[in-house]
């Protein structure tokens, strides 16, 4: 009994102090946060390509994760809101404790799940498709449950316009990086001796054919997890939890199927883990291989078999679009960005071959 009371006390003091810091902007917010956490702080890990930092902290012998973003923090604000929405709809996430967004900072306080290992970590360590599939299916089922509760019909033209606007915005951001502009404008890209159309051509091929757009664009949107790639699916023995939801606009469920296809068929996890070889051999010619992940190869086949053909094509299309849309966020790392671009080119190639 006393342990429970003490546990609650420490955690609520921590949450209270975080809330104070959220509302009280101070110069040097980052060091003042570290000072406030004091010897409760076990480890701070900066995100790979987002402006957030994860602080692993201890309260009463338990470990918690505080995800923090300083300054204008719309993404974190939306993330906190997503957790609150899911709870309001009767589907609370067990890791979520609290979160807050203020002028000083935005934070999420989560229970720590296992050692932070993800399905990607498991797959790269050689886990079987069966084991990986159980975690992925659990994550996907909870996403679909939320989607079904909230979905509504929309005009597909509206969904397509959103996709077009997102790409146009990312293209403008890409303009700040000359190497990325060159990649995005390339008409043909040669990968391991095989010439393929660059993404600009692939996009025109789809966007200029209204029948193709109609076939590849879903007509229902709802609340979805919004970033269901295998680096956000955490595993702890046989248990599964998903972190890092993307709040904001309602999305088609294929948005998340697309994130899974990026992981299972697109090589996204291997690139993020630096497990690829890339060599530029000409203006737009590359030798490029991502590490073979046998568990994903088999699981990708299972996922494709679980979808009907149109859902699968829509997911493949989304996955290719995701690769293109994410490029400016990675652009300070040129090699990684080029690898992600080539993953997108290969997925577009696969999509267009299936549509032919
Ligand atoms: N509640 C948690 N328990 C244990 N580990 C966690 C938890 N939340 C996050 N992590 C670890 O931190 C990593 C990054 O978290 P998250 O995906 O929320 O942040 P991010 O901004 O997307 O960062 P990145 O771009 O590095 O993925 C996760 O992949 C996981 O390893
Ligand atoms: Mg993440």
Coordinates of C-alpha atoms and ligand atoms in Angstrom, one line a residue:
X1 CA 0.0 0.0 0.0
X2 CA 2.7 2.5 1.0
X3 CA 4.6 1.6 -2.2
X4 CA 1.6 2.5 -4.3
X5 CA 1.1 5.9 -2.5
X6 CA 4.8 6.7 -2.8
X7 CA 4.8 5.7 -6.5
X8 CA 1.9 8.0 -7.2
X9 CA 3.5 10.8 -5.3
X10 CA 6.8 10.7 -7.2
X11 CA 5.1 10.5 -10.5
X12 CA 2.7 13.3 -9.9
X13 CA 5.6 15.6 -8.7
X14 CA 7.4 14.8 -11.9
X15 CA 4.4 15.5 -14.0
X16 CA 3.7 18.7 -12.1
X17 CA 7.2 20.0 -12.6
X18 CA 7.1 19.1 -16.3
X19 CA 3.8 21.0 -16.6
X20 CA 5.4 24.0 -14.9
X21 CA 8.3 24.0 -17.4
X22 CA 5.8 23.6 -20.3
X23 CA 4.1 26.9 -19.3
X24 CA 7.1 28.9 -18.1
X25 CA 9.5 29.6 -21.0
X26 CA 13.0 30.1 -19.7
X27 CA 16.3 30.8 -21.6
X28 CA 18.3 27.6 -21.7
X29 CA 15.1 25.4 -21.4
X30 CA 17.0 22.3 -22.2
X31 CA 19.6 22.6 -19.4
X32 CA 17.0 23.8 -16.9
X33 CA 15.0 20.6 -17.7
X34 CA 18.0 18.4 -17.2
X35 CA 18.6 20.2 -13.9
X36 CA 15.0 19.7 -12.8
X37 CA 15.2 16.0 -13.6
X38 CA 18.5 15.8 -11.6
X39 CA 19.6 12.3 -10.7
X40 CA 16.2 10.9 -11.8
X41 CA 17.6 11.2 -15.3
X42 CA 19.1 7.9 -16.6
X43 CA 19.7 8.7 -20.2
X44 CA 18.8 11.4 -22.8
X45 CA 18.5 10.3 -26.5
X46 CA 18.0 12.7 -29.3
X47 CA 15.6 11.6 -32.1
X48 CA 17.1 10.5 -35.3
X49 CA 15.4 13.0 -37.6
X50 CA 12.8 14.9 -35.5
X51 CA 13.3 17.8 -33.1
X52 CA 12.3 15.7 -30.0
X53 CA 14.5 14.2 -27.2
X54 CA 13.6 11.2 -25.1
X55 CA 14.6 11.3 -21.5
X56 CA 14.6 8.0 -19.6
X57 CA 13.8 8.9 -15.9
X58 CA 13.3 7.0 -12.7
X59 CA 10.6 7.4 -10.2
X60 CA 10.2 5.0 -7.3
X61 CA 12.4 2.4 -8.9
X62 CA 10.3 2.4 -12.1
X63 CA 11.5 3.7 -15.5
X64 CA 9.5 6.2 -17.5
X65 CA 10.0 7.9 -20.8
X66 CA 9.6 11.7 -21.2
X67 CA 9.4 12.8 -24.9
X68 CA 10.1 16.5 -25.1
X69 CA 10.2 19.1 -27.8
X70 CA 11.3 22.7 -27.2
X71 CA 10.1 25.7 -29.1
X72 CA 7.2 25.6 -31.6
X73 CA 6.1 22.0 -31.2
X74 CA 3.0 21.4 -33.3
X75 CA 3.9 17.7 -33.9
X76 CA 4.2 17.0 -30.2
X77 CA 1.1 18.9 -29.5
X78 CA -0.8 16.8 -32.1
X79 CA 0.8 13.6 -30.6
X80 CA -0.5 14.5 -27.1
X81 CA -3.9 15.3 -28.5
X82 CA -4.0 11.9 -30.4
X83 CA -3.5 10.0 -27.0
X84 CA -6.3 12.1 -25.5
X85 CA -8.6 11.4 -28.5
X86 CA -8.0 7.7 -28.4
X87 CA -8.8 7.6 -24.6
X88 CA -12.0 9.7 -25.3
X89 CA -13.1 7.1 -27.8
X90 CA -12.7 4.3 -25.4
X91 CA -9.4 3.0 -26.7
X92 CA -6.8 4.3 -24.2
X93 CA -3.2 3.4 -24.8
X94 CA -1.7 1.7 -21.8
X95 CA 1.7 3.5 -22.0
X96 CA 0.3 7.0 -21.9
X97 CA 0.3 8.7 -18.5
X98 CA 0.0 12.4 -19.4
X99 CA 1.2 15.0 -21.8
X100 CA 1.1 18.8 -22.1
X101 CA 1.9 21.5 -24.5
X102 CA 2.8 25.1 -23.5
X103 CA 5.0 28.0 -24.6
X104 CA 8.0 26.6 -22.8
X105 CA 7.9 23.0 -24.1
X106 CA 5.7 20.1 -25.0
X107 CA 6.1 16.7 -23.4
X108 CA 4.6 13.2 -23.2
X109 CA 5.1 11.1 -20.1
X110 CA 4.9 7.4 -21.0
X111 CA 5.6 4.1 -19.1
X112 CA 8.8 2.6 -20.3
X113 CA 8.1 -0.5 -22.4
X114 CA 10.8 -3.2 -22.3
X115 CA 14.1 -1.9 -23.4
X116 CA 12.7 0.1 -26.3
X117 CA 13.4 -2.7 -28.8
X118 CA 11.2 -2.5 -31.9
X119 CA 10.0 -4.9 -34.5
X120 CA 12.8 -3.5 -36.8
X121 CA 15.4 -4.5 -34.2
X122 CA 14.0 -8.0 -33.9
X123 CA 13.8 -8.4 -37.7
X124 CA 17.4 -7.2 -38.2
X125 CA 18.4 -9.7 -35.5
X126 CA 16.9 -12.5 -37.6
X127 CA 13.5 -13.1 -36.0
X128 CA 11.1 -15.3 -38.0
X129 CA 8.1 -14.0 -40.0
X130 CA 5.8 -15.8 -37.5
X131 CA 7.2 -13.9 -34.5
X132 CA 7.3 -10.6 -36.3
X133 CA 3.9 -11.2 -37.8
X134 CA 2.3 -11.6 -34.3
X135 CA 3.5 -8.1 -33.2
X136 CA 2.7 -6.4 -36.5
X137 CA -0.8 -8.0 -36.5
X138 CA -1.5 -6.8 -33.0
X139 CA -0.4 -3.2 -33.9
X140 CA -2.4 -3.2 -37.1
X141 CA -5.6 -4.6 -35.5
X142 CA -5.6 -1.9 -32.8
X143 CA -5.2 0.7 -35.5
X144 CA -8.0 -0.8 -37.6
X145 CA -10.3 -0.8 -34.5
X146 CA -9.7 2.9 -34.0
X147 CA -10.2 3.6 -37.7
X148 CA -13.5 1.7 -37.8
X149 CA -14.8 3.7 -34.9
X150 CA -14.1 7.0 -36.6
X151 CA -14.2 6.4 -40.4
X152 CA -16.3 8.5 -42.7
X153 CA -16.8 8.6 -46.5
X154 CA -15.1 11.5 -48.3
X155 CA -14.7 12.5 -51.9
X156 CA -11.5 10.7 -53.1
X157 CA -10.6 13.9 -55.0
X158 CA -10.2 15.6 -51.7
X159 CA -7.9 12.8 -50.4
X160 CA -5.9 13.2 -53.6
X161 CA -5.6 17.0 -53.3
X162 CA -4.3 16.5 -49.7
X163 CA -1.6 14.1 -51.1
X164 CA -0.7 16.6 -53.8
X165 CA -0.4 19.5 -51.4
X166 CA 1.7 17.4 -49.0
X167 CA 4.1 16.6 -51.8
X168 CA 4.2 20.2 -53.1
X169 CA 5.0 21.4 -49.6
X170 CA 7.8 18.8 -49.2
X171 CA 9.1 19.7 -52.6
X172 CA 9.4 23.4 -51.6
X173 CA 11.3 22.2 -48.5
X174 CA 13.6 20.1 -50.7
X175 CA 14.5 23.2 -52.7
X176 CA 17.0 24.2 -49.9
X177 CA 19.1 21.1 -50.8
X178 CA 20.6 21.1 -54.3
X179 CA 21.4 17.4 -54.3
X180 CA 17.8 16.6 -53.4
X181 CA 16.4 18.9 -56.1
X182 CA 18.6 17.0 -58.7
X183 CA 17.3 13.7 -57.4
X184 CA 13.7 14.8 -57.5
X185 CA 14.0 16.1 -61.0
X186 CA 15.9 13.1 -62.5
X187 CA 14.0 11.5 -65.4
X188 CA 15.8 8.2 -65.1
X189 CA 17.7 6.6 -62.3
X190 CA 19.9 3.5 -62.8
X191 CA 20.0 1.2 -59.8
X192 CA 22.4 -1.9 -60.0
X193 CA 22.4 -1.6 -63.8
X194 CA 18.6 -1.3 -64.2
X195 CA 17.2 1.9 -65.5
X196 CA 14.0 3.0 -63.8
X197 CA 11.9 6.2 -64.1
X198 CA 12.7 8.8 -61.5
X199 CA 10.0 9.8 -59.0
X200 CA 9.0 12.9 -60.9
X201 CA 8.0 10.7 -63.9
X202 CA 6.3 8.2 -61.7
X203 CA 4.2 10.9 -60.1
X204 CA 3.2 12.4 -63.5
X205 CA 2.3 9.0 -64.7
X206 CA -0.2 8.6 -61.9
X207 CA -1.3 12.2 -61.4
X208 CA -2.1 12.7 -65.1
X209 CA -4.3 9.6 -65.4
X210 CA -7.6 10.3 -63.6
X211 CA -8.5 6.6 -63.7
X212 CA -5.3 5.6 -62.0
X213 CA -5.7 8.3 -59.4
X214 CA -9.3 7.1 -58.7
X215 CA -8.1 3.5 -58.4
X216 CA -5.3 4.3 -56.0
X217 CA -7.1 6.8 -53.8
X218 CA -9.3 5.6 -50.9
X219 CA -12.6 7.2 -50.2
X220 CA -12.7 6.8 -46.4
X221 CA -10.7 8.6 -43.7
X222 CA -10.7 8.3 -39.9
X223 CA -8.4 8.4 -36.9
X224 CA -5.4 6.2 -37.6
X225 CA -2.1 5.7 -35.8
X226 CA -0.6 7.6 -38.7
X227 CA 3.0 6.3 -38.5
X228 CA 2.8 2.6 -38.2
X229 CA 6.2 1.6 -39.4
X230 CA 8.1 -1.2 -37.7
X231 CA 10.4 1.2 -35.9
X232 CA 7.4 2.5 -33.9
X233 CA 6.1 -1.0 -32.9
X234 CA 7.8 -1.8 -29.6
X235 CA 8.2 -5.4 -28.4
X236 CA 8.8 -6.9 -25.0
X237 CA 8.9 -10.6 -25.0
X238 CA 5.5 -11.6 -26.4
X239 CA 3.9 -8.2 -25.8
X240 CA 3.5 -5.3 -28.3
X241 CA 2.9 -1.6 -27.9
X242 CA 3.0 1.2 -30.5
X243 CA 4.5 4.6 -29.9
X244 CA 4.8 7.9 -31.8
X245 CA 1.3 8.4 -33.2
X246 CA 0.9 11.2 -35.7
X247 CA -2.0 13.4 -34.7
X248 CA -3.6 15.9 -37.0
X249 CA -5.9 15.4 -40.0
X250 CA -8.1 12.3 -40.5
X251 CA -6.3 9.8 -42.8
X252 CA -7.1 6.8 -44.9
X253 CA -6.1 3.5 -43.3
X254 CA -3.9 2.8 -46.3
X255 CA -1.7 5.6 -45.0
X256 CA -0.6 3.1 -42.2
X257 CA -0.6 0.1 -44.5
X258 CA 1.8 2.2 -46.6
X259 CA 4.0 2.7 -43.5
X260 CA 4.1 -1.1 -43.0
X261 CA 4.9 -1.7 -46.7
X262 CA 7.8 0.8 -46.3
X263 CA 9.2 -1.4 -43.5
X264 CA 8.4 -4.9 -44.9
X265 CA 9.0 -4.4 -48.6
X266 CA 10.8 -1.0 -48.9
X267 CA 13.9 -1.5 -46.8
X268 CA 13.0 1.5 -44.5
X269 CA 14.2 -0.1 -41.3
X270 CA 17.5 -1.3 -42.8
X271 CA 18.2 2.2 -44.1
X272 CA 17.4 3.8 -40.7
X273 CA 19.7 1.3 -39.0
X274 CA 22.5 2.2 -41.5
X275 CA 22.4 -1.4 -42.8
X276 CA 22.8 -0.7 -46.6
X277 CA 25.5 -0.2 -49.1
X278 CA 25.3 2.8 -51.5
X279 CA 27.8 3.8 -54.2
X280 CA 27.3 6.5 -56.8
X281 CA 28.7 5.4 -60.1
X282 CA 27.4 8.1 -62.5
X283 CA 25.2 11.3 -62.6
X284 CA 22.1 9.3 -61.5
X285 CA 23.5 5.8 -61.4
X286 CA 23.9 3.9 -58.2
X287 CA 24.9 0.6 -56.8
X288 CA 22.5 0.1 -53.9
X289 CA 21.5 -2.8 -51.6
X290 CA 19.8 -2.9 -48.3
X291 CA 20.5 -5.7 -45.9
X292 CA 18.4 -8.8 -46.6
X293 CA 15.8 -9.3 -43.9
X294 CA 14.3 -12.8 -44.5
X295 CA 11.6 -12.3 -41.8
X296 CA 10.3 -9.2 -43.6
X297 CA 10.4 -10.9 -47.0
X298 CA 8.1 -13.6 -45.8
X299 CA 5.9 -11.3 -43.8
X300 CA 5.5 -8.9 -46.8
X301 CA 4.1 -11.8 -48.8
X302 CA 1.7 -12.6 -45.9
X303 CA 0.5 -8.9 -45.7
X304 CA 0.0 -8.8 -49.5
X305 CA -2.1 -12.0 -49.2
X306 CA -4.2 -10.5 -46.4
X307 CA -5.2 -7.5 -48.5
X308 CA -7.4 -7.6 -51.6
X309 CA -5.6 -6.5 -54.7
X310 CA -6.8 -2.9 -54.7
X311 CA -6.0 -2.3 -51.0
X312 CA -2.5 -3.7 -51.6
X313 CA -1.9 -1.4 -54.6
X314 CA -3.2 1.6 -52.7
X315 CA -0.8 0.7 -49.8
X316 CA 2.1 0.3 -52.2
X317 CA 1.3 3.7 -53.7
X318 CA 1.2 5.2 -50.2
X319 CA 4.5 3.6 -49.3
X320 CA 6.1 5.1 -52.4
X321 CA 4.6 8.5 -51.6
X322 CA 5.8 8.3 -48.0
X323 CA 9.4 7.7 -49.2
X324 CA 9.2 10.9 -51.4
X325 CA 7.5 13.0 -48.7
X326 CA 10.1 12.2 -46.0
X327 CA 13.1 13.2 -48.0
X328 CA 13.5 16.8 -46.8
X329 CA 13.3 15.8 -43.2
X330 CA 16.4 13.6 -43.7
X331 CA 18.2 15.9 -46.1
X332 CA 21.0 17.0 -43.8
X333 CA 22.2 13.4 -44.2
X334 CA 22.8 13.2 -47.9
X335 CA 23.7 9.5 -48.2
X336 CA 20.7 8.4 -46.1
X337 CA 18.4 10.6 -48.1
X338 CA 19.7 9.2 -51.4
X339 CA 19.1 5.7 -50.0
X340 CA 15.5 6.6 -49.1
X341 CA 15.0 8.2 -52.5
X342 CA 16.2 4.9 -54.2
X343 CA 13.8 2.9 -52.0
X344 CA 11.0 5.1 -53.2
X345 CA 12.1 4.7 -56.9
X346 CA 12.0 0.9 -56.4
X347 CA 8.6 0.9 -54.9
X348 CA 7.2 3.1 -57.6
X349 CA 8.8 0.7 -60.1
X350 CA 7.1 -2.3 -58.4
X351 CA 3.7 -0.4 -58.4
X352 CA 3.9 0.6 -62.0
X353 CA 4.8 -2.9 -63.0
X354 CA 1.7 -4.3 -61.2
X355 CA -0.5 -1.6 -62.8
X356 CA 0.8 -2.3 -66.3
Ligands
LIG1 N1 7.5 4.2 -23.9 C1 8.6 3.8 -24.4 N2 9.3 2.8 -23.8 C2 10.5 2.3 -24.2 N3 11.1 2.9 -25.3 C3 10.5 3.9 -25.9 C4 9.3 4.4 -25.5 N4 8.9 5.4 -26.3 C5 9.9 5.5 -27.2 N5 10.9 4.6 -27.0 C6 12.1 4.4 -27.8 O1 12.5 5.6 -28.4 C7 12.5 5.5 -29.8 C8 12.0 6.8 -30.5 O2 10.7 7.1 -30.0 P1 9.6 7.8 -30.9 O3 9.4 7.0 -32.1 O4 8.5 8.2 -30.0 O5 10.4 9.2 -31.3 P2 10.8 9.8 -32.7 O6 10.7 11.2 -32.6 O7 10.0 9.1 -33.8 O8 12.3 9.4 -32.8 P3 13.0 8.6 -34.0 O9 12.9 9.6 -35.2 O10 14.4 8.4 -33.5 O11 12.2 7.4 -34.3 C9 11.5 4.3 -30.1 O12 11.8 3.6 -31.3 C10 11.9 3.4 -28.9 O13 13.1 2.7 -29.1
LIG2 MG1 9.4 7.1 -34.2

